[in-house]
mmCIF file of C-alpha atoms in Angstrom:
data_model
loop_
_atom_site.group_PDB
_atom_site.id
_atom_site.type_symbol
_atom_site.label_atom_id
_atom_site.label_comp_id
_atom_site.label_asym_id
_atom_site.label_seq_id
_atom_site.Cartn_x
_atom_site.Cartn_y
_atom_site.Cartn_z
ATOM 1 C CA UNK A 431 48.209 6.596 5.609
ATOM 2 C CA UNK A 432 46.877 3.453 4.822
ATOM 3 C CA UNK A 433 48.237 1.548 1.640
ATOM 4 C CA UNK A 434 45.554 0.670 -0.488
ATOM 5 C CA UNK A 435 45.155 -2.711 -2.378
ATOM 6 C CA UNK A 436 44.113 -2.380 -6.205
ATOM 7 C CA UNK A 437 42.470 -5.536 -7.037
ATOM 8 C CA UNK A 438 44.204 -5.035 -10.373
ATOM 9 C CA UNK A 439 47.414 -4.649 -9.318
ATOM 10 C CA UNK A 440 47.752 -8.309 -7.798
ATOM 11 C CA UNK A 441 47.863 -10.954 -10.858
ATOM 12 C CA UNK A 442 44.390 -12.360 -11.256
ATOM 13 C CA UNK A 443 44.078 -16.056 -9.646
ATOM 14 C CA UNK A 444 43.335 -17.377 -13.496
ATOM 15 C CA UNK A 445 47.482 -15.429 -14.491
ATOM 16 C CA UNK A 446 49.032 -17.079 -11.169
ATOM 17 C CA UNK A 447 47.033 -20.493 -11.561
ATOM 18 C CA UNK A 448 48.621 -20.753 -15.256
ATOM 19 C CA UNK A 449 52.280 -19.748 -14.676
ATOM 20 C CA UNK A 450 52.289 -22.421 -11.552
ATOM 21 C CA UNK A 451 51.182 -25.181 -13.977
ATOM 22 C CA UNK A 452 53.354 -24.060 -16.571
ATOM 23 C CA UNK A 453 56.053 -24.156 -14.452
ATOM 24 C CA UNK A 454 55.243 -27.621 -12.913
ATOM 25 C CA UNK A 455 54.864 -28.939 -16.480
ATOM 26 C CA UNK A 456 58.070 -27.655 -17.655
ATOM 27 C CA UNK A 457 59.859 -29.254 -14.324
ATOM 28 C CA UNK A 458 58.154 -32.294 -15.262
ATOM 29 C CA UNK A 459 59.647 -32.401 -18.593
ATOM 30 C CA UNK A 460 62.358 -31.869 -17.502
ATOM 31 C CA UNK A 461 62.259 -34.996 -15.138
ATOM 32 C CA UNK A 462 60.755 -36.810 -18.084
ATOM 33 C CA UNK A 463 63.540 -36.454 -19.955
ATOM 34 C CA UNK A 464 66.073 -37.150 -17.551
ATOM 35 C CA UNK A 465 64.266 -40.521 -16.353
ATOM 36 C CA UNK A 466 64.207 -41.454 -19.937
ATOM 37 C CA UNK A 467 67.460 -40.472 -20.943
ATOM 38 C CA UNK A 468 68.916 -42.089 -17.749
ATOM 39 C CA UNK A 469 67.084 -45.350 -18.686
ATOM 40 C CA UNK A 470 68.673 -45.018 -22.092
ATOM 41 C CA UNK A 471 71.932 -43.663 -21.377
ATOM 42 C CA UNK A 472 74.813 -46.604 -22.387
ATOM 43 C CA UNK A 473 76.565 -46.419 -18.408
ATOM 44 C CA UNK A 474 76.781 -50.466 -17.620
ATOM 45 C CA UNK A 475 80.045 -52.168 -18.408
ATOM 46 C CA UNK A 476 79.465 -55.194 -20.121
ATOM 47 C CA UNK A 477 80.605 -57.400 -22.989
ATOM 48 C CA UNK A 478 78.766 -57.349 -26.394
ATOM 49 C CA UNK A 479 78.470 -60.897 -28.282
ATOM 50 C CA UNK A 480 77.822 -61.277 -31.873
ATOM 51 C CA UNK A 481 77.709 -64.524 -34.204
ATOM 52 C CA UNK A 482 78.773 -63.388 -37.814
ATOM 53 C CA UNK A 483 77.749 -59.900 -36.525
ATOM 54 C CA UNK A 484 74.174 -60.582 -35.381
ATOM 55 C CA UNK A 485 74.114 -59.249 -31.679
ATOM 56 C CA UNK A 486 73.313 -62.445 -29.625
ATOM 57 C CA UNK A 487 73.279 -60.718 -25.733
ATOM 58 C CA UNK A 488 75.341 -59.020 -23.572
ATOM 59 C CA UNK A 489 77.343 -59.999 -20.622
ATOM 60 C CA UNK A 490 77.736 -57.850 -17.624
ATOM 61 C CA UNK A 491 80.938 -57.152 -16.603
ATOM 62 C CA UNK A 492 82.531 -54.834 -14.110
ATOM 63 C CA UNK A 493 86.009 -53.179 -14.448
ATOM 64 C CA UNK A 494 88.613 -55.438 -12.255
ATOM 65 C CA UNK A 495 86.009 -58.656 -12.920
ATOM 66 C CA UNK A 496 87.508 -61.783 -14.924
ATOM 67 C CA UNK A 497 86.127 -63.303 -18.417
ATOM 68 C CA UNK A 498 87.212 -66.726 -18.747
ATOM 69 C CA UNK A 499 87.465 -68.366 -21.863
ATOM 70 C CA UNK A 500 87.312 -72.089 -21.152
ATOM 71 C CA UNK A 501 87.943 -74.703 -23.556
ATOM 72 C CA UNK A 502 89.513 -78.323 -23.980
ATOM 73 C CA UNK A 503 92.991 -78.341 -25.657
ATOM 74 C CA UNK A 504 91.915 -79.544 -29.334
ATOM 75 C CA UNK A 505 95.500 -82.503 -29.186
ATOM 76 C CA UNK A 506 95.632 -83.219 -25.445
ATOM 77 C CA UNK A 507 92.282 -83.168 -24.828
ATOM 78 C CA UNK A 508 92.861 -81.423 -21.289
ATOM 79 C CA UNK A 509 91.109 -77.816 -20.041
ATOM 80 C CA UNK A 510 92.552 -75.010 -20.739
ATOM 81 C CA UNK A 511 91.284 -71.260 -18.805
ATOM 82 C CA UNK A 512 92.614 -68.027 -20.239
ATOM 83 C CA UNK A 513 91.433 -65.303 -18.177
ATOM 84 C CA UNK A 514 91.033 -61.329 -19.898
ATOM 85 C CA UNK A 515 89.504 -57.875 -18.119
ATOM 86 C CA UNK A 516 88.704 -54.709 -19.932
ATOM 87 C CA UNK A 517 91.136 -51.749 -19.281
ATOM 88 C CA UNK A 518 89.952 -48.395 -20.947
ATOM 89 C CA UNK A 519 87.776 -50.389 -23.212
ATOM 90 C CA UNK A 520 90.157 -52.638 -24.362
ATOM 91 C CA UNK A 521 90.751 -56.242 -24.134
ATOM 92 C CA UNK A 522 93.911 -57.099 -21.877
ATOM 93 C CA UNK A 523 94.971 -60.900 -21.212
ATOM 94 C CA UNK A 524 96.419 -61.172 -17.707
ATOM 95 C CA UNK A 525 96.688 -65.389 -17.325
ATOM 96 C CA UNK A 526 96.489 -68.712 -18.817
ATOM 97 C CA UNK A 527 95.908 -71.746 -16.936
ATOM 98 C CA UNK A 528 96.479 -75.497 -18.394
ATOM 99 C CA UNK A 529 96.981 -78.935 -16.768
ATOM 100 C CA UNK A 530 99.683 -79.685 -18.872
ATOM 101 C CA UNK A 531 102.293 -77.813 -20.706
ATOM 102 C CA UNK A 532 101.060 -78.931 -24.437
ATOM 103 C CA UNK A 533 100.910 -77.582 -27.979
ATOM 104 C CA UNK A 534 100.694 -73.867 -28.392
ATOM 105 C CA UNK A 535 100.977 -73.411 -24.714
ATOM 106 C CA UNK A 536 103.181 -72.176 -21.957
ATOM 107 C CA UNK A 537 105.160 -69.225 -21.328
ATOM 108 C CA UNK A 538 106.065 -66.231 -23.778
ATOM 109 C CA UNK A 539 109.690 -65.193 -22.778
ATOM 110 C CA UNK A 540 108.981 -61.852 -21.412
ATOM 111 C CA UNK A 541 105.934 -61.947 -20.604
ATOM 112 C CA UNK A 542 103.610 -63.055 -17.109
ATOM 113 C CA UNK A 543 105.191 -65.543 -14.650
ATOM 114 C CA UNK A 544 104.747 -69.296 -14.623
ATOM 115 C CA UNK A 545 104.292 -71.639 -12.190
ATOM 116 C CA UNK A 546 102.862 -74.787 -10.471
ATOM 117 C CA UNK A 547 99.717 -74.226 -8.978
ATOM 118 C CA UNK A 548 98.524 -77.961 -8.347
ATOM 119 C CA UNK A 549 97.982 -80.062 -11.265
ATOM 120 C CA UNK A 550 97.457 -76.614 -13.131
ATOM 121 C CA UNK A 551 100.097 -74.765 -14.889
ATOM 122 C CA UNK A 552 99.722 -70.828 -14.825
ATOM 123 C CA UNK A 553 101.136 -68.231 -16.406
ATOM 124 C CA UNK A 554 100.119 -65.098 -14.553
ATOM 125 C CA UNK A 555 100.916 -61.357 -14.829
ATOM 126 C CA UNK A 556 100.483 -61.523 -18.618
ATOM 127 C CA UNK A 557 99.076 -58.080 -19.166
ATOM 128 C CA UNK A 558 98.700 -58.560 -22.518
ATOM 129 C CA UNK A 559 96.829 -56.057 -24.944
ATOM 130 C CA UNK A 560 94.129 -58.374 -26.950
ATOM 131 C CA UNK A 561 92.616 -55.204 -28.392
ATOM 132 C CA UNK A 562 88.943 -53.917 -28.849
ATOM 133 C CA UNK A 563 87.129 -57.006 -29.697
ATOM 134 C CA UNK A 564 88.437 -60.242 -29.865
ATOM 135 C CA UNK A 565 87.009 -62.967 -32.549
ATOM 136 C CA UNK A 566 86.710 -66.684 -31.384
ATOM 137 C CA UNK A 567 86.036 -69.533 -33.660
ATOM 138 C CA UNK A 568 84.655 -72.309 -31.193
ATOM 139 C CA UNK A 569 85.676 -75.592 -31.604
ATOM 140 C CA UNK A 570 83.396 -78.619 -32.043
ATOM 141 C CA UNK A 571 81.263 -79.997 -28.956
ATOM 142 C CA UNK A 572 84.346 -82.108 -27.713
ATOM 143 C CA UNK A 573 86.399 -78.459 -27.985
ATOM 144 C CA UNK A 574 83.796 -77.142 -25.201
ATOM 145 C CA UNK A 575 84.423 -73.209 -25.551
ATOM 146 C CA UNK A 576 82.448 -71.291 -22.952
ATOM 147 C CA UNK A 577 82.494 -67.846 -21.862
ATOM 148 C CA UNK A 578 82.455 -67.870 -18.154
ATOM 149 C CA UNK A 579 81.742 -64.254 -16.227
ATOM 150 C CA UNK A 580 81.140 -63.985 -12.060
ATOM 151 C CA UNK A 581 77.500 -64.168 -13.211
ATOM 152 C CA UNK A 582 76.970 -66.735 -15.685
ATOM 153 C CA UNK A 583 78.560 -68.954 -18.278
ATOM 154 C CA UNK A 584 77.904 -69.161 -21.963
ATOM 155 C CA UNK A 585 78.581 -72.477 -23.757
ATOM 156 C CA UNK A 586 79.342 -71.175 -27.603
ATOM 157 C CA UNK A 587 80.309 -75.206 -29.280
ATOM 158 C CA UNK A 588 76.943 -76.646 -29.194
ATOM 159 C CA UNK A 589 75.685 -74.137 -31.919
ATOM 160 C CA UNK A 590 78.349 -71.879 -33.086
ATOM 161 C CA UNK A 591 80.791 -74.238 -33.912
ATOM 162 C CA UNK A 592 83.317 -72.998 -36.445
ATOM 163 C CA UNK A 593 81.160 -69.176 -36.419
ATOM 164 C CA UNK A 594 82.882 -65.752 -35.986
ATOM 165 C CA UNK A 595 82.047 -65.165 -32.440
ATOM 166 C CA UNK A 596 83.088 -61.543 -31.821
ATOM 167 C CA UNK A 597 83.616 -60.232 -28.208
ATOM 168 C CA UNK A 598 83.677 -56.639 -27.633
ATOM 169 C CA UNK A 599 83.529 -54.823 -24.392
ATOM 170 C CA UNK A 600 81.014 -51.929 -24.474
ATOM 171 C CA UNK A 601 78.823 -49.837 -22.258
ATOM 172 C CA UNK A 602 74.979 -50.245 -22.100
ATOM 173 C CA UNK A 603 71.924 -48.179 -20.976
ATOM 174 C CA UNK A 604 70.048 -49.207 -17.753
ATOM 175 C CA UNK A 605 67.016 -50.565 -19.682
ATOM 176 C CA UNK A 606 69.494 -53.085 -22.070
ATOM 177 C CA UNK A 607 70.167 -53.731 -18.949
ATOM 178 C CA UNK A 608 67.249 -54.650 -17.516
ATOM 179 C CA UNK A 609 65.563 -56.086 -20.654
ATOM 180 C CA UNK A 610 69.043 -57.154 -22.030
ATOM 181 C CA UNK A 611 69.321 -61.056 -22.498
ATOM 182 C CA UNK A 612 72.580 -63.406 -21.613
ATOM 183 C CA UNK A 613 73.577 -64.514 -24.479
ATOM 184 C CA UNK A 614 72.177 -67.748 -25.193
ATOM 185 C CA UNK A 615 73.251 -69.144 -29.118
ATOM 186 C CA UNK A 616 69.880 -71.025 -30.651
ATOM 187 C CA UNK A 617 70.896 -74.178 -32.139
#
């Protein structure tokens, strides 16, 4: 016995057509949203930078990489290079370079291990808990503080002399990223 087809008991082409589109719509929502909220979703490490809490940019930086804060010693007048990395979102100070051992510098008994390195003495090892932000009050132009990343370098005396600089290490979405600006103070 033959089986016979029922045009009415296959779903009409107009019933198939409509759950096929619905479906592709739905998946495509569903991408949408995904693409958008990947674009949007705070993943980057990187450092946020305010002046008197005004976001002025972000810096990226990578867990293991090295901020530098760079500055000339306000007495001696010589460079001074304290390096920091972010460890589960926190600040932590692991060295301190200077040409000379002046005012305010030098070893903390207990803490890092100095020596000689050239004309440059470094305390290294420090691993020293700064904390979740850290505030900086740049000297004048002949002070010189910069924030120095692998990527780029941020000279903070020329306008934000004597300003709460406040640098916090964050996470931030793809398109910050992207669209993001280094942070570059406006005099």
């Amino acid at each position: 016995m033959a089986v016979r087809s029922d045009p009415t008991d296959r779903p009409s082409a107009g019933a198939g057509a409509l759950r096929r589109p619905r479906s592709a719509a739905l998946w495509g929502g569903v991408l949408a949203a995904a693409a958008v909220a990947a674009l949007l979703w705070p993943v980057w490490p990187a450092l946020r930078v305010t002046d008197d809490g005004t976001v002025i940019g972000h810096l990226p930086l990578a867990e293991g990489e090295t901020l530098t804060i760079a500055y000339v010693h306000s007495i001696d007048g010589l460079p001074i290079e304290e390096d920091l990395t972010v460890r589960d979102g926190r600040l932590v100070a692991v060295s301190t370079r200077s040409v000379q051992y002046g005012a305010g510098m030098g070893q903390i008994p207990g803490e890092g291990e100095a020596h000689a390195d050239g004309e440059w003495w470094v305390v290294d090892a420090m691993d020293r808990d700064v904390g979740a932000e850290m505030v900086l009050r740049p000297g004048s132009a002949a002070v010189d503080h910069r924030l120095r990343t692998p990527r780029t370098e941020v000279r903070l005396s020329p306008c934000l002399t004597a300003h709460r600089v406040v640098v916090a290490p964050v996470r931030v979405s793809t398109l910050r990223s992207l669209l993001g600006r280094v942070p570059r103070p406006e005099c």
